């Protein structure tokens, strides 16, 4: 799938955002290493702290449907700027991202920026994972 198509899917996913508190719509289109695409949007809660970001919604959908790795993650928001994944999402994504995985940020006006996942989270816990095995 082209980057543009993945970006469009992230935008489509944002239309289902449940964000009555922040009024920020976020959509994510995540491509697995098997080439399947899963979508997610942010789902807020009156407790605030139980809100789930679009990226983790898409990731948990993928993993629960059998995905074994993530190749690309496109994120669209209606903020007017390129919104990167939060630290919590980077940490959770790091468990599944391929070594050369990419994050594609997409703005409301259609700007796109591809960033290697490793640039967003340069030190992950792969050493600890090995240690714990
Ligand atoms: N949000 C995401 O869904 N992904 C991000 O990368 C950052 C923030 C959501 C959480 C909340 O619903 C809203 O954006 C404002 O923080």
Short mmCIF file of N, CA and C and ligand atoms in Angstrom, two decimals:
data_model
loop_
_atom_site.label_atom_id
_atom_site.label_comp_id
_atom_site.label_asym_id
_atom_site.label_seq_id
_atom_site.Cartn_x
_atom_site.Cartn_y
_atom_site.Cartn_z
N UNK A 1 0.84 -1.21 0.00
CA UNK A 1 0.00 0.00 0.00
C UNK A 1 0.88 1.25 0.00
N UNK A 2 0.47 2.27 -0.77
CA UNK A 2 1.29 3.49 -0.84
C UNK A 2 1.16 4.26 0.49
N UNK A 3 2.16 5.12 0.72
CA UNK A 3 2.12 5.95 1.93
C UNK A 3 0.85 6.80 1.94
N UNK A 4 0.50 7.33 0.76
CA UNK A 4 -0.70 8.18 0.66
C UNK A 4 -1.96 7.42 1.04
N UNK A 5 -2.04 6.16 0.61
CA UNK A 5 -3.23 5.35 0.93
C UNK A 5 -3.31 5.06 2.43
N UNK A 6 -2.13 4.78 3.03
CA UNK A 6 -2.11 4.51 4.47
C UNK A 6 -2.51 5.78 5.24
N UNK A 7 -2.01 6.93 4.76
CA UNK A 7 -2.35 8.22 5.38
C UNK A 7 -3.87 8.48 5.29
N UNK A 8 -4.44 8.16 4.14
CA UNK A 8 -5.89 8.37 3.95
C UNK A 8 -6.69 7.49 4.91
N UNK A 9 -6.20 6.26 5.13
CA UNK A 9 -6.89 5.35 6.05
C UNK A 9 -6.82 5.87 7.49
N UNK A 10 -5.68 6.49 7.84
CA UNK A 10 -5.55 7.08 9.18
C UNK A 10 -6.57 8.21 9.34
N UNK A 11 -6.72 8.99 8.28
CA UNK A 11 -7.71 10.09 8.32
C UNK A 11 -9.13 9.53 8.45
N UNK A 12 -9.44 8.49 7.70
CA UNK A 12 -10.78 7.88 7.77
C UNK A 12 -11.05 7.38 9.20
N UNK A 13 -10.01 6.78 9.80
CA UNK A 13 -10.17 6.22 11.16
C UNK A 13 -10.49 7.33 12.16
N UNK A 14 -9.91 8.51 11.94
CA UNK A 14 -10.13 9.63 12.88
C UNK A 14 -11.60 10.07 12.90
N UNK A 15 -12.34 9.77 11.84
CA UNK A 15 -13.75 10.19 11.81
C UNK A 15 -14.55 9.45 12.87
N UNK A 16 -14.02 8.34 13.39
CA UNK A 16 -14.73 7.58 14.42
C UNK A 16 -14.20 7.89 15.83
N UNK A 17 -13.31 8.91 15.93
CA UNK A 17 -12.77 9.32 17.23
C UNK A 17 -13.89 9.63 18.21
N UNK A 18 -13.72 9.13 19.45
CA UNK A 18 -14.65 9.51 20.53
C UNK A 18 -13.86 10.43 21.45
N UNK A 19 -14.01 11.74 21.22
CA UNK A 19 -13.17 12.71 21.92
C UNK A 19 -13.96 13.94 22.37
N UNK A 20 -15.03 13.69 23.17
CA UNK A 20 -15.86 14.82 23.61
C UNK A 20 -15.14 15.74 24.60
N UNK A 21 -14.06 15.26 25.22
CA UNK A 21 -13.38 16.06 26.26
C UNK A 21 -12.29 16.93 25.68
N UNK A 22 -11.41 16.34 24.87
CA UNK A 22 -10.31 17.13 24.29
C UNK A 22 -10.71 17.79 22.97
N UNK A 23 -11.72 17.24 22.31
CA UNK A 23 -12.10 17.69 20.96
C UNK A 23 -10.98 17.49 19.96
N UNK A 24 -10.05 16.59 20.26
CA UNK A 24 -8.96 16.29 19.32
C UNK A 24 -9.25 14.93 18.68
N UNK A 25 -9.34 14.94 17.36
CA UNK A 25 -9.58 13.68 16.64
C UNK A 25 -8.24 13.13 16.14
N UNK A 26 -7.97 11.87 16.48
CA UNK A 26 -6.74 11.21 16.03
C UNK A 26 -7.13 9.88 15.39
N UNK A 27 -6.46 9.58 14.27
CA UNK A 27 -6.67 8.29 13.60
C UNK A 27 -5.34 7.64 13.31
N UNK A 28 -5.33 6.32 13.33
CA UNK A 28 -4.09 5.58 13.10
C UNK A 28 -4.38 4.44 12.12
N UNK A 29 -3.48 4.26 11.15
CA UNK A 29 -3.53 3.10 10.26
C UNK A 29 -2.20 2.39 10.41
N UNK A 30 -2.27 1.16 10.85
CA UNK A 30 -1.06 0.40 11.20
C UNK A 30 -0.93 -0.78 10.24
N UNK A 31 0.23 -0.89 9.61
CA UNK A 31 0.48 -2.00 8.67
C UNK A 31 1.38 -3.03 9.34
N UNK A 32 0.91 -4.26 9.37
CA UNK A 32 1.68 -5.32 10.02
C UNK A 32 2.75 -5.85 9.07
N UNK A 33 3.66 -6.65 9.62
CA UNK A 33 4.70 -7.21 8.76
C UNK A 33 4.13 -8.21 7.77
N UNK A 34 2.93 -8.71 8.04
CA UNK A 34 2.25 -9.61 7.10
C UNK A 34 1.51 -8.83 6.01
N UNK A 35 1.49 -7.48 6.13
CA UNK A 35 0.85 -6.66 5.11
C UNK A 35 -0.62 -6.37 5.37
N UNK A 36 -1.10 -6.69 6.58
CA UNK A 36 -2.49 -6.36 6.91
C UNK A 36 -2.54 -4.96 7.52
N UNK A 37 -3.68 -4.28 7.36
CA UNK A 37 -3.81 -2.92 7.89
C UNK A 37 -4.93 -2.90 8.94
N UNK A 38 -4.62 -2.33 10.09
CA UNK A 38 -5.59 -2.19 11.18
C UNK A 38 -5.74 -0.72 11.50
N UNK A 39 -6.98 -0.30 11.80
CA UNK A 39 -7.26 1.10 12.08
C UNK A 39 -7.60 1.32 13.54
N UNK A 40 -7.31 2.51 14.04
CA UNK A 40 -7.69 2.87 15.40
C UNK A 40 -7.96 4.36 15.50
N UNK A 41 -8.77 4.73 16.49
CA UNK A 41 -9.00 6.15 16.77
C UNK A 41 -8.87 6.32 18.28
N UNK A 42 -8.70 7.55 18.73
CA UNK A 42 -8.64 7.77 20.18
C UNK A 42 -10.04 7.60 20.78
N UNK A 43 -10.07 6.95 21.93
CA UNK A 43 -11.34 6.68 22.63
C UNK A 43 -11.19 7.24 24.04
N UNK A 44 -11.90 8.34 24.29
CA UNK A 44 -11.74 9.03 25.58
C UNK A 44 -12.74 8.50 26.61
N UNK A 45 -12.51 8.93 27.86
CA UNK A 45 -13.35 8.49 28.97
C UNK A 45 -13.47 9.65 29.95
N UNK A 46 -14.62 9.73 30.64
CA UNK A 46 -14.85 10.81 31.59
C UNK A 46 -13.83 10.80 32.73
N UNK A 47 -13.20 9.65 32.94
CA UNK A 47 -12.14 9.57 33.96
C UNK A 47 -10.87 10.27 33.48
N UNK A 48 -10.81 10.60 32.21
CA UNK A 48 -9.64 11.15 31.51
C UNK A 48 -8.50 10.13 31.43
N UNK A 49 -8.07 9.58 32.59
CA UNK A 49 -6.86 8.75 32.58
C UNK A 49 -7.07 7.42 31.86
N UNK A 50 -8.31 7.01 31.65
CA UNK A 50 -8.56 5.73 30.97
C UNK A 50 -8.69 5.90 29.46
N UNK A 51 -8.45 7.11 28.98
CA UNK A 51 -8.44 7.36 27.53
C UNK A 51 -7.39 6.49 26.87
N UNK A 52 -7.74 6.00 25.67
CA UNK A 52 -6.76 5.22 24.91
C UNK A 52 -6.46 5.96 23.60
N UNK A 53 -5.17 6.09 23.30
CA UNK A 53 -4.75 6.76 22.07
C UNK A 53 -5.07 5.88 20.85
N UNK A 54 -5.18 6.55 19.71
CA UNK A 54 -5.48 5.86 18.45
C UNK A 54 -4.44 4.77 18.14
N UNK A 55 -3.18 5.04 18.44
CA UNK A 55 -2.11 4.10 18.10
C UNK A 55 -2.26 2.78 18.87
N UNK A 56 -2.56 2.89 20.17
CA UNK A 56 -2.69 1.65 20.95
C UNK A 56 -3.97 0.89 20.60
N UNK A 57 -5.02 1.63 20.24
CA UNK A 57 -6.24 0.94 19.79
C UNK A 57 -5.91 0.10 18.55
N UNK A 58 -5.23 0.72 17.58
CA UNK A 58 -4.88 -0.01 16.34
C UNK A 58 -3.95 -1.18 16.64
N UNK A 59 -2.96 -0.94 17.51
CA UNK A 59 -1.99 -2.00 17.81
C UNK A 59 -2.66 -3.19 18.50
N UNK A 60 -3.51 -2.91 19.49
CA UNK A 60 -4.14 -4.02 20.22
C UNK A 60 -5.12 -4.79 19.33
N UNK A 61 -5.76 -4.07 18.41
CA UNK A 61 -6.61 -4.78 17.44
C UNK A 61 -5.74 -5.73 16.62
N UNK A 62 -4.59 -5.24 16.15
CA UNK A 62 -3.70 -6.05 15.29
C UNK A 62 -3.18 -7.27 16.04
N UNK A 63 -2.67 -7.05 17.24
CA UNK A 63 -2.07 -8.16 17.99
C UNK A 63 -3.13 -9.19 18.35
N UNK A 64 -4.31 -8.71 18.72
CA UNK A 64 -5.37 -9.65 19.11
C UNK A 64 -5.92 -10.41 17.91
N UNK A 65 -5.59 -9.94 16.71
CA UNK A 65 -6.01 -10.65 15.49
C UNK A 65 -4.85 -11.43 14.87
N UNK A 66 -3.76 -11.56 15.62
CA UNK A 66 -2.69 -12.45 15.16
C UNK A 66 -1.45 -11.82 14.56
N UNK A 67 -1.39 -10.48 14.55
CA UNK A 67 -0.20 -9.81 13.99
C UNK A 67 1.04 -10.16 14.82
N UNK A 68 2.17 -10.31 14.13
CA UNK A 68 3.40 -10.66 14.86
C UNK A 68 4.46 -9.57 14.75
N UNK A 69 4.17 -8.50 14.01
CA UNK A 69 5.12 -7.41 13.91
C UNK A 69 4.48 -6.24 13.18
N UNK A 70 5.05 -5.05 13.37
CA UNK A 70 4.49 -3.84 12.74
C UNK A 70 5.56 -3.18 11.87
N UNK A 71 5.17 -2.88 10.64
CA UNK A 71 6.09 -2.29 9.67
C UNK A 71 5.94 -0.76 9.60
N UNK A 72 4.70 -0.28 9.51
CA UNK A 72 4.46 1.17 9.37
C UNK A 72 3.23 1.57 10.19
N UNK A 73 3.33 2.79 10.73
CA UNK A 73 2.20 3.34 11.50
C UNK A 73 1.96 4.76 10.99
N UNK A 74 0.78 5.01 10.43
CA UNK A 74 0.42 6.37 9.99
C UNK A 74 -0.53 6.98 11.00
N UNK A 75 -0.27 8.25 11.34
CA UNK A 75 -1.09 8.94 12.35
C UNK A 75 -1.58 10.26 11.78
N UNK A 76 -2.90 10.44 11.80
CA UNK A 76 -3.52 11.68 11.33
C UNK A 76 -4.22 12.35 12.51
N UNK A 77 -4.12 13.66 12.60
CA UNK A 77 -4.91 14.36 13.63
C UNK A 77 -5.46 15.65 13.04
N UNK A 78 -6.48 16.16 13.71
CA UNK A 78 -7.09 17.42 13.25
C UNK A 78 -6.51 18.61 14.00
N UNK A 79 -5.31 18.43 14.58
CA UNK A 79 -4.71 19.50 15.39
C UNK A 79 -4.14 20.64 14.54
N UNK A 80 -3.88 20.35 13.25
CA UNK A 80 -3.25 21.37 12.42
C UNK A 80 -1.74 21.26 12.38
N UNK A 81 -1.19 20.31 13.13
CA UNK A 81 0.25 20.06 13.05
C UNK A 81 0.51 18.55 13.03
N UNK A 82 1.77 18.19 12.84
CA UNK A 82 2.13 16.76 12.78
C UNK A 82 2.22 16.23 14.20
N UNK A 83 1.28 15.38 14.57
CA UNK A 83 1.20 14.88 15.95
C UNK A 83 1.96 13.56 16.08
N UNK A 84 3.03 13.52 16.87
CA UNK A 84 3.77 12.27 17.03
C UNK A 84 3.11 11.38 18.10
N UNK A 85 3.42 10.09 18.12
CA UNK A 85 2.86 9.22 19.16
C UNK A 85 3.38 9.65 20.53
N UNK A 86 2.54 9.52 21.56
CA UNK A 86 2.97 9.87 22.91
C UNK A 86 3.99 8.83 23.41
N UNK A 87 4.64 9.13 24.51
CA UNK A 87 5.65 8.23 25.06
C UNK A 87 5.11 6.85 25.41
N UNK A 88 3.89 6.83 25.94
CA UNK A 88 3.29 5.53 26.30
C UNK A 88 3.09 4.69 25.05
N UNK A 89 2.60 5.30 23.98
CA UNK A 89 2.37 4.54 22.74
C UNK A 89 3.70 4.08 22.14
N UNK A 90 4.73 4.93 22.20
CA UNK A 90 6.04 4.51 21.68
C UNK A 90 6.52 3.27 22.43
N UNK A 91 6.37 3.29 23.75
CA UNK A 91 6.82 2.16 24.56
C UNK A 91 6.06 0.88 24.18
N UNK A 92 4.75 0.99 24.04
CA UNK A 92 3.94 -0.19 23.72
C UNK A 92 4.25 -0.65 22.28
N UNK A 93 4.33 0.31 21.36
CA UNK A 93 4.65 -0.05 19.97
C UNK A 93 6.00 -0.74 19.86
N UNK A 94 6.96 -0.34 20.71
CA UNK A 94 8.33 -0.86 20.59
C UNK A 94 8.39 -2.38 20.73
N UNK A 95 7.38 -2.94 21.40
CA UNK A 95 7.33 -4.39 21.59
C UNK A 95 7.10 -5.11 20.25
N UNK A 96 6.53 -4.37 19.27
CA UNK A 96 6.07 -5.01 18.02
C UNK A 96 6.71 -4.44 16.77
N UNK A 97 7.35 -3.27 16.88
CA UNK A 97 7.88 -2.62 15.67
C UNK A 97 9.04 -3.42 15.10
N UNK A 98 9.07 -3.53 13.77
CA UNK A 98 10.22 -4.09 13.08
C UNK A 98 11.41 -3.16 13.30
N UNK A 99 12.61 -3.70 13.18
CA UNK A 99 13.83 -2.89 13.41
C UNK A 99 13.85 -1.62 12.56
N UNK A 100 13.41 -1.74 11.28
CA UNK A 100 13.43 -0.57 10.38
C UNK A 100 12.03 0.02 10.19
N UNK A 101 11.18 -0.16 11.22
CA UNK A 101 9.80 0.35 11.15
C UNK A 101 9.73 1.86 11.02
N UNK A 102 8.66 2.33 10.38
CA UNK A 102 8.51 3.76 10.10
C UNK A 102 7.22 4.32 10.72
N UNK A 103 7.29 5.57 11.16
CA UNK A 103 6.09 6.28 11.61
C UNK A 103 5.83 7.40 10.61
N UNK A 104 4.61 7.49 10.11
CA UNK A 104 4.25 8.50 9.12
C UNK A 104 3.27 9.46 9.77
N UNK A 105 3.70 10.70 9.94
CA UNK A 105 2.82 11.70 10.54
C UNK A 105 2.12 12.47 9.43
N UNK A 106 0.81 12.68 9.63
CA UNK A 106 0.01 13.32 8.59
C UNK A 106 -0.79 14.46 9.22
N UNK A 107 -0.71 15.64 8.61
CA UNK A 107 -1.45 16.78 9.16
C UNK A 107 -2.79 16.93 8.43
N UNK A 108 -3.62 17.77 9.00
CA UNK A 108 -4.95 17.99 8.45
C UNK A 108 -4.89 18.49 7.00
N UNK A 109 -3.86 19.32 6.71
CA UNK A 109 -3.74 19.88 5.35
C UNK A 109 -2.96 18.96 4.40
N UNK A 110 -2.73 17.70 4.84
CA UNK A 110 -2.15 16.70 3.94
C UNK A 110 -0.64 16.62 3.93
N UNK A 111 0.05 17.40 4.78
CA UNK A 111 1.51 17.23 4.87
C UNK A 111 1.82 15.86 5.44
N UNK A 112 2.90 15.24 4.96
CA UNK A 112 3.32 13.93 5.46
C UNK A 112 4.79 13.97 5.82
N UNK A 113 5.13 13.29 6.92
CA UNK A 113 6.54 13.19 7.30
C UNK A 113 6.80 11.77 7.81
N UNK A 114 7.75 11.08 7.16
CA UNK A 114 8.12 9.72 7.59
C UNK A 114 9.32 9.79 8.51
N UNK A 115 9.24 9.12 9.64
CA UNK A 115 10.32 9.13 10.63
C UNK A 115 10.60 7.69 11.04
N UNK A 116 11.89 7.28 11.02
CA UNK A 116 12.19 5.94 11.52
C UNK A 116 11.74 5.82 12.99
N UNK A 117 11.11 4.69 13.31
CA UNK A 117 10.65 4.50 14.70
C UNK A 117 11.83 4.66 15.67
N UNK A 118 13.00 4.16 15.27
CA UNK A 118 14.18 4.20 16.14
C UNK A 118 14.62 5.64 16.46
N UNK A 119 14.24 6.60 15.60
CA UNK A 119 14.58 8.01 15.91
C UNK A 119 13.65 8.57 16.99
N UNK A 120 12.43 8.03 17.06
CA UNK A 120 11.47 8.52 18.07
C UNK A 120 11.72 7.87 19.43
N UNK A 121 12.22 6.63 19.40
CA UNK A 121 12.52 5.91 20.66
C UNK A 121 13.89 5.25 20.50
N UNK A 122 14.96 6.04 20.62
CA UNK A 122 16.29 5.51 20.31
C UNK A 122 16.77 4.41 21.26
N UNK A 123 16.33 4.44 22.49
CA UNK A 123 16.75 3.37 23.42
C UNK A 123 15.50 2.63 23.87
N UNK A 124 15.32 1.42 23.34
CA UNK A 124 14.15 0.66 23.76
C UNK A 124 14.56 -0.41 24.78
N UNK A 125 13.62 -1.28 25.11
CA UNK A 125 13.88 -2.27 26.17
C UNK A 125 14.23 -3.64 25.60
N UNK A 126 14.77 -3.67 24.35
CA UNK A 126 15.06 -5.01 23.79
C UNK A 126 16.11 -5.74 24.63
N UNK A 127 17.07 -5.00 25.21
CA UNK A 127 18.07 -5.64 26.09
C UNK A 127 17.40 -6.27 27.29
N UNK A 128 16.44 -5.57 27.87
CA UNK A 128 15.73 -6.09 29.05
C UNK A 128 14.90 -7.31 28.68
N UNK A 129 14.29 -7.24 27.49
CA UNK A 129 13.48 -8.39 27.03
C UNK A 129 14.35 -9.64 26.95
N UNK A 130 15.54 -9.48 26.39
CA UNK A 130 16.46 -10.64 26.30
C UNK A 130 16.82 -11.12 27.70
N UNK A 131 17.11 -10.18 28.59
CA UNK A 131 17.51 -10.51 29.96
C UNK A 131 16.43 -11.30 30.69
N UNK A 132 15.18 -10.98 30.43
CA UNK A 132 14.07 -11.59 31.15
C UNK A 132 13.67 -12.95 30.56
N UNK A 133 14.19 -13.24 29.34
CA UNK A 133 13.79 -14.51 28.71
C UNK A 133 14.54 -15.68 29.31
N1 LIG B 1 -3.91 11.19 21.36
C1 LIG B 1 -3.78 10.12 20.51
O1 LIG B 1 -4.75 9.43 20.22
N2 LIG B 1 -2.56 9.87 20.00
C2 LIG B 1 -1.44 10.63 20.23
O2 LIG B 1 -0.39 10.33 19.68
C3 LIG B 1 -1.49 11.74 21.16
C4 LIG B 1 -2.81 12.04 21.76
C5 LIG B 1 -5.25 11.52 21.87
C6 LIG B 1 -5.47 11.24 23.33
C7 LIG B 1 -6.59 12.23 23.65
O3 LIG B 1 -7.82 11.63 23.32
C8 LIG B 1 -6.36 13.39 22.70
O4 LIG B 1 -5.48 12.89 21.70
C9 LIG B 1 -5.75 14.61 23.36
O5 LIG B 1 -4.60 14.29 24.04
#
